[in-house]
């Protein structure tokens, strides 16, 4: 990445390195209890954390959470953070939102799970059908698992195996999408993945219908899957007609289209599929709809629901040849998940609250652009509903390659530790600051003023 060119030489790399060193030392000095705890925890957990990637998200030392309320959480050293990462959107309702606490507590007391539907389950699926525009829904525990089931159904329905994905995508920790292009080959991007499964995926640039058509023409693709706007390589919005064009191409060449709205459902009321009336076969929702409760869902057309009904996998099926679709899990669709989803949809994910976070997102983006101008930078601030971020160029990216020019890891990592020392927890590297349903205008102002202070130290 040629950071020098697109930053116009305005970022003083020596000043950035010095700031980072200073801030990392300050952060380490503020978090001794966390450090000792994590070191001791290594005896019972690799890297001292319950999920290894928690330790790989930042370059500065990790911390141990002590609890949270609203837009803030604290670590075990007693430091407070106003959270603009919100667990990469799994906590967009903030910490301890009363409607979710009340509904989930009641559900736990009343029986967390029965491996049966509960009366409220329908309220969730019917409301999602109304908002998103797809009639039928299934629960899983994670968006990764939802996308896995979508791929299986698409493979069964089309009799094909290949999956079309877009450069810059992330659809979860699943073999088909943890891949990258190397020469003519699609290969795994991490260790422990199947090189054979990686070959089932074809990667083309986002916003490039001609490339998508070229891939679809061989009639081998079962599923086209994309976020309606790429949110895991900062932000890439679809060009007008791109998603609609993908839908038409998928239909023309006999593939199915899934819109992965694990993130974007929280950007617009009904997700982008619902709010923009995007035609597709599946929609994936994830991250507990931002409640922090572990569940996800996927929606499907009536035709696909009919296939699921016809090909029900039955445990009392006698004949191995009559086995049905490989979906489901014992902890999926629990009463807790239903309670959280119902309370979220009825009391938090309301049109008024979406309008409020959209407006705060606009304030954040405008605030950042004012700061950029003040420092003589021709950068832009992303703004898609509550999502903002730093575009280090005068034009917004149209694909992942262009977006990568704004992914200046040194700067992002230095900024997040600078902010952490000043009570703000910034987004992970691939995202951008996210306004949550718990944030106030004061929180946004705090973020913008810290961005200003950070740039004042490194821009020359
Ligand atoms: N799809 C998208 C678009 C995502 O951003 C993510 C998580 N970042 C996932 C799927 C996977 O979600 P989970 O980790 O909850 O399975």
CSV table of C-alpha atoms and ligand atoms in Angstrom, one decimal:
chain,number,residue,atom,x,y,z
A,1,UNK,CA,0.0,0.0,0.0
A,2,UNK,CA,1.5,3.3,-1.0
A,3,UNK,CA,0.4,5.4,1.9
A,4,UNK,CA,2.7,8.3,0.9
A,5,UNK,CA,0.9,9.2,-2.3
A,6,UNK,CA,-2.7,9.2,-1.1
A,7,UNK,CA,-1.8,11.0,2.1
A,8,UNK,CA,-0.1,13.6,0.1
A,9,UNK,CA,2.8,13.4,2.4
A,10,UNK,CA,0.8,15.3,5.0
A,11,UNK,CA,1.0,12.6,7.7
A,12,UNK,CA,4.3,12.8,9.5
A,13,UNK,CA,5.3,9.1,9.8
A,14,UNK,CA,7.9,9.8,12.5
A,15,UNK,CA,5.4,11.8,14.5
A,16,UNK,CA,2.9,9.0,14.1
A,17,UNK,CA,5.4,6.4,15.3
A,18,UNK,CA,6.4,8.5,18.3
A,19,UNK,CA,2.8,9.1,19.2
A,20,UNK,CA,2.1,5.4,19.0
A,21,UNK,CA,5.0,4.5,21.2
A,22,UNK,CA,4.0,7.1,23.8
A,23,UNK,CA,0.3,6.1,23.8
A,24,UNK,CA,1.1,2.4,24.0
A,25,UNK,CA,3.2,3.0,27.0
A,26,UNK,CA,0.5,5.1,28.6
A,27,UNK,CA,-2.1,2.4,27.9
A,28,UNK,CA,0.1,-0.3,29.4
A,29,UNK,CA,0.6,1.9,32.5
A,30,UNK,CA,-3.2,2.4,32.8
A,31,UNK,CA,-4.0,-1.3,32.5
A,32,UNK,CA,-1.8,-3.3,34.9
A,33,UNK,CA,-4.6,-5.5,36.3
A,34,UNK,CA,-5.7,-6.5,32.8
A,35,UNK,CA,-2.2,-7.4,31.8
A,36,UNK,CA,-1.6,-9.5,34.9
A,37,UNK,CA,-5.0,-11.3,34.5
A,38,UNK,CA,-4.3,-12.1,30.8
A,39,UNK,CA,-0.8,-13.4,31.6
A,40,UNK,CA,-2.2,-15.7,34.4
A,41,UNK,CA,-5.1,-16.8,32.1
A,42,UNK,CA,-2.6,-18.1,29.5
A,43,UNK,CA,-2.3,-21.2,31.7
A,44,UNK,CA,-5.9,-22.2,30.9
A,45,UNK,CA,-6.6,-20.4,27.6
A,46,UNK,CA,-4.2,-19.8,24.6
A,47,UNK,CA,-3.3,-16.1,24.7
A,48,UNK,CA,-5.4,-15.7,27.9
A,49,UNK,CA,-8.6,-15.3,26.0
A,50,UNK,CA,-11.7,-17.5,25.4
A,51,UNK,CA,-11.6,-16.9,21.7
A,52,UNK,CA,-8.2,-16.6,20.1
A,53,UNK,CA,-9.1,-13.8,17.7
A,54,UNK,CA,-9.9,-11.5,20.6
A,55,UNK,CA,-6.1,-11.3,21.2
A,56,UNK,CA,-5.5,-10.6,17.5
A,57,UNK,CA,-7.8,-7.6,17.0
A,58,UNK,CA,-5.3,-4.9,18.1
A,59,UNK,CA,-1.6,-4.4,18.3
A,60,UNK,CA,-1.7,-2.8,21.7
A,61,UNK,CA,-2.2,-5.1,24.7
A,62,UNK,CA,-5.7,-6.4,25.3
A,63,UNK,CA,-7.8,-5.6,28.3
A,64,UNK,CA,-10.3,-7.4,30.5
A,65,UNK,CA,-13.8,-6.0,30.6
A,66,UNK,CA,-15.4,-5.3,33.9
A,67,UNK,CA,-18.9,-4.3,32.8
A,68,UNK,CA,-20.8,-1.7,30.9
A,69,UNK,CA,-23.8,0.6,30.9
A,70,UNK,CA,-25.3,2.3,27.9
A,71,UNK,CA,-22.6,3.6,25.5
A,72,UNK,CA,-19.8,3.0,28.0
A,73,UNK,CA,-17.9,-0.1,29.3
A,74,UNK,CA,-15.1,-0.3,31.8
A,75,UNK,CA,-12.0,-2.5,32.2
A,76,UNK,CA,-10.9,-4.2,35.4
A,77,UNK,CA,-8.5,-1.4,36.1
A,78,UNK,CA,-11.4,1.0,36.3
A,79,UNK,CA,-10.8,2.8,33.0
A,80,UNK,CA,-14.0,3.9,31.1
A,81,UNK,CA,-14.5,3.7,27.4
A,82,UNK,CA,-17.2,5.2,25.2
A,83,UNK,CA,-17.6,2.4,22.7
A,84,UNK,CA,-17.5,3.1,19.0
A,85,UNK,CA,-16.7,-0.5,18.1
A,86,UNK,CA,-19.7,-2.0,19.8
A,87,UNK,CA,-18.3,-5.6,19.4
A,88,UNK,CA,-18.1,-5.1,15.7
A,89,UNK,CA,-21.9,-4.4,15.7
A,90,UNK,CA,-23.0,-7.2,18.0
A,91,UNK,CA,-23.7,-4.6,20.8
A,92,UNK,CA,-25.3,-1.7,18.9
A,93,UNK,CA,-28.0,-1.4,21.5
A,94,UNK,CA,-25.3,-0.5,24.1
A,95,UNK,CA,-24.7,-2.3,27.4
A,96,UNK,CA,-27.7,-3.4,29.5
A,97,UNK,CA,-30.4,-1.9,27.3
A,98,UNK,CA,-33.5,-2.1,29.5
A,99,UNK,CA,-35.9,-3.7,27.0
A,100,UNK,CA,-33.5,-6.5,26.2
A,101,UNK,CA,-32.5,-7.1,29.8
A,102,UNK,CA,-36.1,-7.3,30.9
A,103,UNK,CA,-37.2,-9.6,28.0
A,104,UNK,CA,-34.2,-11.9,28.2
A,105,UNK,CA,-34.3,-12.2,32.0
A,106,UNK,CA,-38.0,-13.2,31.8
A,107,UNK,CA,-37.2,-15.7,29.1
A,108,UNK,CA,-34.3,-17.3,31.1
A,109,UNK,CA,-36.5,-17.6,34.2
A,110,UNK,CA,-39.4,-19.1,32.1
A,111,UNK,CA,-37.2,-21.7,30.4
A,112,UNK,CA,-34.4,-20.7,28.2
A,113,UNK,CA,-35.0,-23.2,25.5
A,114,UNK,CA,-37.3,-26.1,24.7
A,115,UNK,CA,-36.1,-27.3,21.3
A,116,UNK,CA,-39.6,-26.2,20.3
A,117,UNK,CA,-41.1,-23.0,19.0
A,118,UNK,CA,-42.6,-20.7,21.6
A,119,UNK,CA,-45.6,-18.5,21.1
A,120,UNK,CA,-43.5,-15.4,20.5
A,121,UNK,CA,-41.4,-17.0,17.8
A,122,UNK,CA,-44.0,-16.0,15.1
A,123,UNK,CA,-44.0,-12.4,16.2
A,124,UNK,CA,-40.4,-12.2,15.3
A,125,UNK,CA,-40.6,-14.0,11.9
A,126,UNK,CA,-43.7,-12.2,10.9
A,127,UNK,CA,-42.2,-8.8,11.7
A,128,UNK,CA,-39.0,-9.6,9.8
A,129,UNK,CA,-41.1,-10.8,6.8
A,130,UNK,CA,-42.9,-7.4,6.9
A,131,UNK,CA,-39.7,-5.4,7.2
A,132,UNK,CA,-37.3,-7.2,5.0
A,133,UNK,CA,-39.7,-8.5,2.3
A,134,UNK,CA,-38.8,-12.2,2.5
A,135,UNK,CA,-41.6,-14.3,3.9
A,136,UNK,CA,-39.9,-17.2,5.7
A,137,UNK,CA,-37.2,-17.3,8.4
A,138,UNK,CA,-34.9,-19.6,10.2
A,139,UNK,CA,-32.7,-19.1,13.3
A,140,UNK,CA,-29.1,-20.1,13.9
A,141,UNK,CA,-26.5,-19.0,16.5
A,142,UNK,CA,-24.3,-16.9,14.3
A,143,UNK,CA,-24.2,-15.2,10.9
A,144,UNK,CA,-21.5,-17.6,9.9
A,145,UNK,CA,-23.8,-20.6,10.6
A,146,UNK,CA,-26.7,-18.8,8.7
A,147,UNK,CA,-24.5,-18.3,5.7
A,148,UNK,CA,-23.4,-21.9,5.8
A,149,UNK,CA,-27.0,-23.1,5.7
A,150,UNK,CA,-27.8,-20.7,2.9
A,151,UNK,CA,-24.9,-22.2,0.9
A,152,UNK,CA,-26.1,-25.7,1.5
A,153,UNK,CA,-29.7,-24.9,0.5
A,154,UNK,CA,-28.5,-23.1,-2.7
A,155,UNK,CA,-26.2,-26.1,-3.6
A,156,UNK,CA,-29.1,-28.5,-3.1
A,157,UNK,CA,-31.6,-26.4,-5.1
A,158,UNK,CA,-29.3,-25.7,-8.0
A,159,UNK,CA,-27.3,-28.9,-8.1
A,160,UNK,CA,-24.2,-26.8,-8.4
A,161,UNK,CA,-21.3,-26.3,-5.9
A,162,UNK,CA,-19.6,-23.0,-6.7
A,163,UNK,CA,-20.1,-19.7,-4.7
A,164,UNK,CA,-19.6,-16.3,-6.2
A,165,UNK,CA,-18.2,-13.7,-3.7
A,166,UNK,CA,-16.8,-10.2,-3.9
A,167,UNK,CA,-13.3,-8.9,-3.2
A,168,UNK,CA,-13.4,-7.3,0.3
A,169,UNK,CA,-16.1,-9.6,1.6
A,170,UNK,CA,-16.5,-11.2,5.0
A,171,UNK,CA,-19.3,-13.6,5.6
A,172,UNK,CA,-18.0,-15.4,8.7
A,173,UNK,CA,-15.5,-18.0,9.7
A,174,UNK,CA,-16.5,-20.5,7.0
A,175,UNK,CA,-14.3,-22.3,4.5
A,176,UNK,CA,-16.0,-20.9,1.4
A,177,UNK,CA,-15.3,-17.3,2.2
A,178,UNK,CA,-12.0,-17.3,4.1
A,179,UNK,CA,-10.4,-17.2,0.7
A,180,UNK,CA,-8.4,-14.9,-1.5
A,181,UNK,CA,-7.3,-14.8,-5.1
A,182,UNK,CA,-3.7,-15.8,-5.9
A,183,UNK,CA,-3.1,-15.7,-9.7
A,184,UNK,CA,-5.9,-17.8,-11.2
A,185,UNK,CA,-6.4,-19.7,-8.0
A,186,UNK,CA,-8.7,-19.2,-5.0
A,187,UNK,CA,-6.8,-20.1,-1.9
A,188,UNK,CA,-7.5,-20.1,1.9
A,189,UNK,CA,-6.4,-17.0,3.7
A,190,UNK,CA,-5.8,-18.7,7.1
A,191,UNK,CA,-4.3,-21.8,8.4
A,192,UNK,CA,-6.3,-25.0,8.9
A,193,UNK,CA,-8.7,-24.4,6.0
A,194,UNK,CA,-9.4,-26.7,3.1
A,195,UNK,CA,-7.6,-25.8,-0.1
A,196,UNK,CA,-10.1,-27.9,-2.0
A,197,UNK,CA,-13.2,-26.1,-0.6
A,198,UNK,CA,-11.5,-22.7,-1.4
A,199,UNK,CA,-11.5,-23.7,-5.0
A,200,UNK,CA,-15.3,-23.7,-4.9
A,201,UNK,CA,-15.4,-19.9,-4.5
A,202,UNK,CA,-15.0,-17.4,-7.3
A,203,UNK,CA,-14.0,-13.8,-6.3
A,204,UNK,CA,-14.8,-10.8,-8.5
A,205,UNK,CA,-14.6,-7.1,-7.7
A,206,UNK,CA,-17.7,-5.4,-6.1
A,207,UNK,CA,-19.6,-3.0,-8.4
A,208,UNK,CA,-18.5,-4.9,-11.5
A,209,UNK,CA,-21.5,-6.5,-13.1
A,210,UNK,CA,-19.5,-7.6,-16.2
A,211,UNK,CA,-17.1,-9.6,-14.0
A,212,UNK,CA,-20.0,-11.2,-12.2
A,213,UNK,CA,-21.7,-12.1,-15.5
A,214,UNK,CA,-18.4,-13.6,-16.8
A,215,UNK,CA,-18.3,-15.8,-13.7
A,216,UNK,CA,-22.0,-16.8,-13.9
A,217,UNK,CA,-21.9,-17.7,-17.6
A,218,UNK,CA,-20.3,-21.1,-16.9
A,219,UNK,CA,-23.6,-22.1,-15.1
A,220,UNK,CA,-21.6,-23.6,-12.2
A,221,UNK,CA,-22.5,-21.1,-9.5
A,222,UNK,CA,-25.1,-22.1,-6.9
A,223,UNK,CA,-25.1,-18.9,-4.9
A,224,UNK,CA,-24.1,-15.3,-5.3
A,225,UNK,CA,-23.5,-13.8,-1.8
A,226,UNK,CA,-22.7,-10.2,-1.0
A,227,UNK,CA,-23.3,-7.5,1.6
A,228,UNK,CA,-25.4,-4.8,0.0
A,229,UNK,CA,-22.6,-2.4,0.9
A,230,UNK,CA,-19.2,-3.8,1.9
A,231,UNK,CA,-18.7,-3.1,5.5
A,232,UNK,CA,-15.7,-5.2,6.3
A,233,UNK,CA,-13.1,-3.2,4.2
A,234,UNK,CA,-14.1,0.1,5.7
A,235,UNK,CA,-17.1,1.0,3.5
A,236,UNK,CA,-17.9,0.5,-0.2
A,237,UNK,CA,-21.4,1.5,-1.3
A,238,UNK,CA,-23.1,-0.2,-4.3
A,239,UNK,CA,-23.3,1.9,-7.4
A,240,UNK,CA,-26.9,2.6,-8.4
A,241,UNK,CA,-28.4,-0.6,-9.9
A,242,UNK,CA,-25.5,-2.9,-8.9
A,243,UNK,CA,-27.4,-5.1,-6.5
A,244,UNK,CA,-30.5,-5.1,-8.7
A,245,UNK,CA,-28.2,-6.1,-11.6
A,246,UNK,CA,-26.8,-9.0,-9.6
A,247,UNK,CA,-30.3,-10.2,-8.9
A,248,UNK,CA,-31.1,-10.2,-12.6
A,249,UNK,CA,-27.9,-11.9,-13.5
A,250,UNK,CA,-28.4,-14.6,-10.8
A,251,UNK,CA,-31.9,-15.3,-12.2
A,252,UNK,CA,-30.7,-15.4,-15.8
A,253,UNK,CA,-27.9,-17.9,-15.1
A,254,UNK,CA,-29.8,-20.1,-12.6
A,255,UNK,CA,-28.1,-19.0,-9.4
A,256,UNK,CA,-29.6,-17.8,-6.1
A,257,UNK,CA,-28.7,-14.4,-4.5
A,258,UNK,CA,-28.1,-13.9,-0.8
A,259,UNK,CA,-27.7,-10.4,0.7
A,260,UNK,CA,-25.7,-10.7,3.9
A,261,UNK,CA,-27.1,-8.0,6.2
A,262,UNK,CA,-25.4,-9.1,9.4
A,263,UNK,CA,-24.2,-5.4,9.6
A,264,UNK,CA,-26.4,-3.4,7.3
A,265,UNK,CA,-29.6,-4.4,8.9
A,266,UNK,CA,-28.6,-2.0,11.6
A,267,UNK,CA,-27.9,0.8,9.1
A,268,UNK,CA,-31.4,1.2,7.7
A,269,UNK,CA,-34.9,0.2,8.9
A,270,UNK,CA,-35.6,-3.2,7.4
A,271,UNK,CA,-32.0,-3.5,6.3
A,272,UNK,CA,-31.0,-2.3,2.8
A,273,UNK,CA,-33.1,-5.1,1.3
A,274,UNK,CA,-36.2,-3.8,3.0
A,275,UNK,CA,-35.6,-0.1,2.8
A,276,UNK,CA,-34.5,-0.2,-0.8
A,277,UNK,CA,-36.8,-3.0,-1.9
A,278,UNK,CA,-33.9,-5.1,-3.2
A,279,UNK,CA,-35.0,-8.4,-4.8
A,280,UNK,CA,-33.1,-11.5,-3.6
A,281,UNK,CA,-33.6,-15.1,-2.5
A,282,UNK,CA,-32.0,-15.0,1.0
A,283,UNK,CA,-31.1,-12.3,3.5
A,284,UNK,CA,-28.8,-13.1,6.4
A,285,UNK,CA,-29.1,-11.2,9.7
A,286,UNK,CA,-26.6,-11.6,12.5
A,287,UNK,CA,-24.9,-10.5,15.7
A,288,UNK,CA,-28.1,-11.0,17.7
A,289,UNK,CA,-29.5,-8.0,15.8
A,290,UNK,CA,-27.2,-5.9,18.0
A,291,UNK,CA,-28.6,-7.1,21.3
A,292,UNK,CA,-25.4,-9.0,22.4
A,293,UNK,CA,-27.4,-12.2,22.6
A,294,UNK,CA,-26.0,-14.9,20.4
A,295,UNK,CA,-28.3,-15.6,17.5
A,296,UNK,CA,-28.7,-15.0,13.9
A,297,UNK,CA,-31.4,-15.5,11.2
A,298,UNK,CA,-31.8,-16.0,7.5
A,299,UNK,CA,-34.8,-15.1,5.4
A,300,UNK,CA,-35.9,-16.9,2.2
A,301,UNK,CA,-38.5,-16.8,-0.5
A,302,UNK,CA,-41.7,-18.9,-0.4
A,303,UNK,CA,-40.2,-21.2,-3.1
A,304,UNK,CA,-37.2,-21.9,-0.9
A,305,UNK,CA,-39.3,-22.4,2.1
A,306,UNK,CA,-41.3,-25.0,0.1
A,307,UNK,CA,-38.1,-26.8,-0.7
A,308,UNK,CA,-37.2,-26.8,3.0
A,309,UNK,CA,-40.5,-28.2,3.9
A,310,UNK,CA,-40.4,-30.9,1.2
A,311,UNK,CA,-36.8,-31.9,2.2
A,312,UNK,CA,-37.2,-31.9,6.0
A,313,UNK,CA,-34.4,-33.9,7.7
A,314,UNK,CA,-36.1,-36.3,9.9
A,315,UNK,CA,-34.4,-38.0,12.9
A,316,UNK,CA,-36.9,-40.7,12.7
A,317,UNK,CA,-36.4,-41.1,8.9
A,318,UNK,CA,-35.7,-44.7,8.3
A,319,UNK,CA,-33.9,-44.6,5.0
A,320,UNK,CA,-30.6,-42.9,4.6
A,321,UNK,CA,-31.5,-42.0,1.0
A,322,UNK,CA,-34.5,-39.9,2.2
A,323,UNK,CA,-32.4,-37.7,4.5
A,324,UNK,CA,-33.3,-34.0,4.2
A,325,UNK,CA,-31.5,-30.6,4.2
A,326,UNK,CA,-28.5,-30.3,6.6
A,327,UNK,CA,-29.6,-27.4,8.7
A,328,UNK,CA,-30.2,-26.7,12.4
A,329,UNK,CA,-28.5,-27.0,15.8
A,330,UNK,CA,-29.7,-27.8,19.3
A,331,UNK,CA,-29.2,-24.3,20.7
A,332,UNK,CA,-30.7,-22.5,17.6
A,333,UNK,CA,-34.1,-20.6,17.9
A,334,UNK,CA,-34.1,-20.6,21.7
A,335,UNK,CA,-36.7,-18.7,23.8
A,336,UNK,CA,-33.9,-16.3,24.8
A,337,UNK,CA,-33.1,-15.5,21.1
A,338,UNK,CA,-36.8,-15.0,20.4
A,339,UNK,CA,-37.2,-12.8,23.4
A,340,UNK,CA,-34.2,-10.7,22.5
A,341,UNK,CA,-35.3,-10.4,18.9
A,342,UNK,CA,-38.9,-9.4,19.7
A,343,UNK,CA,-37.8,-6.8,22.2
A,344,UNK,CA,-35.2,-5.4,19.9
A,345,UNK,CA,-37.6,-5.2,16.9
A,346,UNK,CA,-40.5,-3.7,19.0
A,347,UNK,CA,-38.6,-1.4,21.3
A,348,UNK,CA,-35.2,-0.5,19.9
A,349,UNK,CA,-35.1,-1.1,16.2
A,350,UNK,CA,-38.0,1.4,15.6
A,351,UNK,CA,-38.2,3.8,12.7
A,352,UNK,CA,-37.7,6.7,15.2
A,353,UNK,CA,-34.5,5.2,16.6
A,354,UNK,CA,-33.1,4.4,13.2
A,355,UNK,CA,-33.8,8.1,12.3
A,356,UNK,CA,-32.0,9.2,15.4
A,357,UNK,CA,-28.8,7.1,14.8
A,358,UNK,CA,-28.8,8.1,11.2
A,359,UNK,CA,-28.8,11.7,12.2
A,360,UNK,CA,-26.0,11.1,14.8
A,361,UNK,CA,-24.1,9.2,12.0
A,362,UNK,CA,-24.5,12.3,9.8
A,363,UNK,CA,-23.3,14.6,12.7
A,364,UNK,CA,-20.2,12.3,13.1
A,365,UNK,CA,-19.4,12.2,9.4
A,366,UNK,CA,-19.8,16.0,9.0
A,367,UNK,CA,-17.8,16.6,12.2
A,368,UNK,CA,-15.0,14.4,10.8
A,369,UNK,CA,-15.0,16.2,7.4
A,370,UNK,CA,-14.8,19.6,9.2
A,371,UNK,CA,-11.8,18.3,11.1
A,372,UNK,CA,-10.2,17.0,7.9
A,373,UNK,CA,-10.7,20.4,6.2
A,374,UNK,CA,-9.3,22.2,9.3
A,375,UNK,CA,-6.1,20.2,8.9
A,376,UNK,CA,-6.0,20.8,5.1
A,377,UNK,CA,-6.7,17.2,4.2
A,378,UNK,CA,-8.8,16.3,1.2
A,379,UNK,CA,-10.2,13.2,2.9
A,380,UNK,CA,-13.8,12.3,3.2
A,381,UNK,CA,-15.8,10.7,6.0
A,382,UNK,CA,-18.0,7.7,5.2
A,383,UNK,CA,-21.6,7.9,6.1
A,384,UNK,CA,-24.1,5.1,5.7
A,385,UNK,CA,-26.7,5.5,8.5
A,386,UNK,CA,-24.8,5.1,11.8
A,387,UNK,CA,-21.5,4.0,10.2
A,388,UNK,CA,-18.8,6.5,9.6
A,389,UNK,CA,-15.1,6.3,8.9
A,390,UNK,CA,-12.0,7.7,7.4
A,391,UNK,CA,-11.7,7.8,3.6
A,392,UNK,CA,-8.1,9.0,3.1
A,393,UNK,CA,-8.9,10.2,-0.5
A,394,UNK,CA,-11.2,12.8,-2.0
A,395,UNK,CA,-13.3,10.1,-3.7
A,396,UNK,CA,-15.1,7.2,-2.0
A,397,UNK,CA,-14.0,3.7,-3.0
A,398,UNK,CA,-16.1,1.7,-5.4
A,399,UNK,CA,-14.3,-1.6,-4.7
A,400,UNK,CA,-12.1,-3.3,-2.1
A,401,UNK,CA,-8.9,-2.4,-3.9
A,402,UNK,CA,-9.7,1.3,-3.8
A,403,UNK,CA,-10.9,0.9,-0.2
A,404,UNK,CA,-7.5,-0.6,0.8
A,405,UNK,CA,-5.9,2.7,0.1
A,406,UNK,CA,-7.7,4.1,3.1
A,407,UNK,CA,-6.8,1.2,5.4
A,408,UNK,CA,-3.6,2.7,6.9
A,409,UNK,CA,-3.1,0.2,9.7
A,410,UNK,CA,-0.3,2.2,11.4
A,411,UNK,CA,-2.6,5.2,11.7
A,412,UNK,CA,-5.7,3.3,12.7
A,413,UNK,CA,-3.9,1.4,15.4
A,414,UNK,CA,-2.2,4.5,16.8
A,415,UNK,CA,-5.6,6.3,16.7
A,416,UNK,CA,-7.4,3.6,18.6
A,417,UNK,CA,-4.8,3.5,21.4
A,418,UNK,CA,-4.7,7.4,21.5
A,419,UNK,CA,-8.5,7.4,21.9
A,420,UNK,CA,-8.5,4.5,24.4
A,421,UNK,CA,-6.3,6.6,26.7
A,422,UNK,CA,-8.9,9.3,26.4
A,423,UNK,CA,-12.1,7.2,27.2
A,424,UNK,CA,-13.0,6.3,23.6
A,425,UNK,CA,-12.9,2.7,22.2
A,426,UNK,CA,-12.5,3.1,18.5
A,427,UNK,CA,-13.5,0.6,15.8
A,428,UNK,CA,-11.5,-2.4,14.7
A,429,UNK,CA,-9.2,-1.9,11.7
A,430,UNK,CA,-11.6,-3.1,9.0
A,431,UNK,CA,-14.6,-1.0,10.2
A,432,UNK,CA,-15.1,2.6,11.2
A,433,UNK,CA,-16.6,4.3,14.2
A,434,UNK,CA,-20.2,3.1,14.6
A,435,UNK,CA,-22.9,5.1,16.3
A,436,UNK,CA,-24.9,2.9,18.6
A,437,UNK,CA,-28.5,3.2,19.7
A,438,UNK,CA,-27.1,4.2,23.1
A,439,UNK,CA,-24.9,7.1,21.9
A,440,UNK,CA,-25.7,10.7,22.6
A,441,UNK,CA,-24.8,13.9,20.7
A,442,UNK,CA,-22.2,14.5,23.4
A,443,UNK,CA,-20.5,11.2,22.7
A,444,UNK,CA,-20.3,12.1,19.0
A,445,UNK,CA,-18.8,15.4,19.9
A,446,UNK,CA,-16.2,13.7,22.1
A,447,UNK,CA,-15.2,11.4,19.3
A,448,UNK,CA,-14.8,14.2,16.8
A,449,UNK,CA,-12.7,16.3,19.1
A,450,UNK,CA,-10.4,13.4,19.8
A,451,UNK,CA,-10.0,12.8,16.0
A,452,UNK,CA,-9.1,16.5,15.8
A,453,UNK,CA,-6.5,16.2,18.6
A,454,UNK,CA,-5.0,13.1,17.0
A,455,UNK,CA,-4.6,14.7,13.6
A,456,UNK,CA,-3.2,17.8,15.1
A,457,UNK,CA,-0.3,15.7,16.4
A,458,UNK,CA,0.5,13.9,13.1
A,459,UNK,CA,-0.4,16.1,10.2
A,460,UNK,CA,2.2,18.5,9.0
B,1,LIG,N1,-21.4,-11.6,7.7
B,1,LIG,C1,-20.9,-10.3,7.8
B,1,LIG,C2,-21.3,-9.3,6.8
B,1,LIG,C3,-20.2,-10.0,8.9
B,1,LIG,O1,-19.7,-8.8,9.1
B,1,LIG,C4,-19.9,-11.0,9.9
B,1,LIG,C5,-19.1,-10.7,11.2
B,1,LIG,N2,-18.3,-9.6,11.1
B,1,LIG,C6,-20.4,-12.3,9.7
B,1,LIG,C7,-21.2,-12.5,8.6
B,1,LIG,C8,-20.2,-13.4,10.7
B,1,LIG,O2,-20.8,-13.1,11.9
B,1,LIG,P1,-20.5,-14.1,13.2
B,1,LIG,O3,-19.1,-13.8,13.5
B,1,LIG,O4,-21.5,-13.6,14.2
B,1,LIG,O5,-20.8,-15.5,12.7
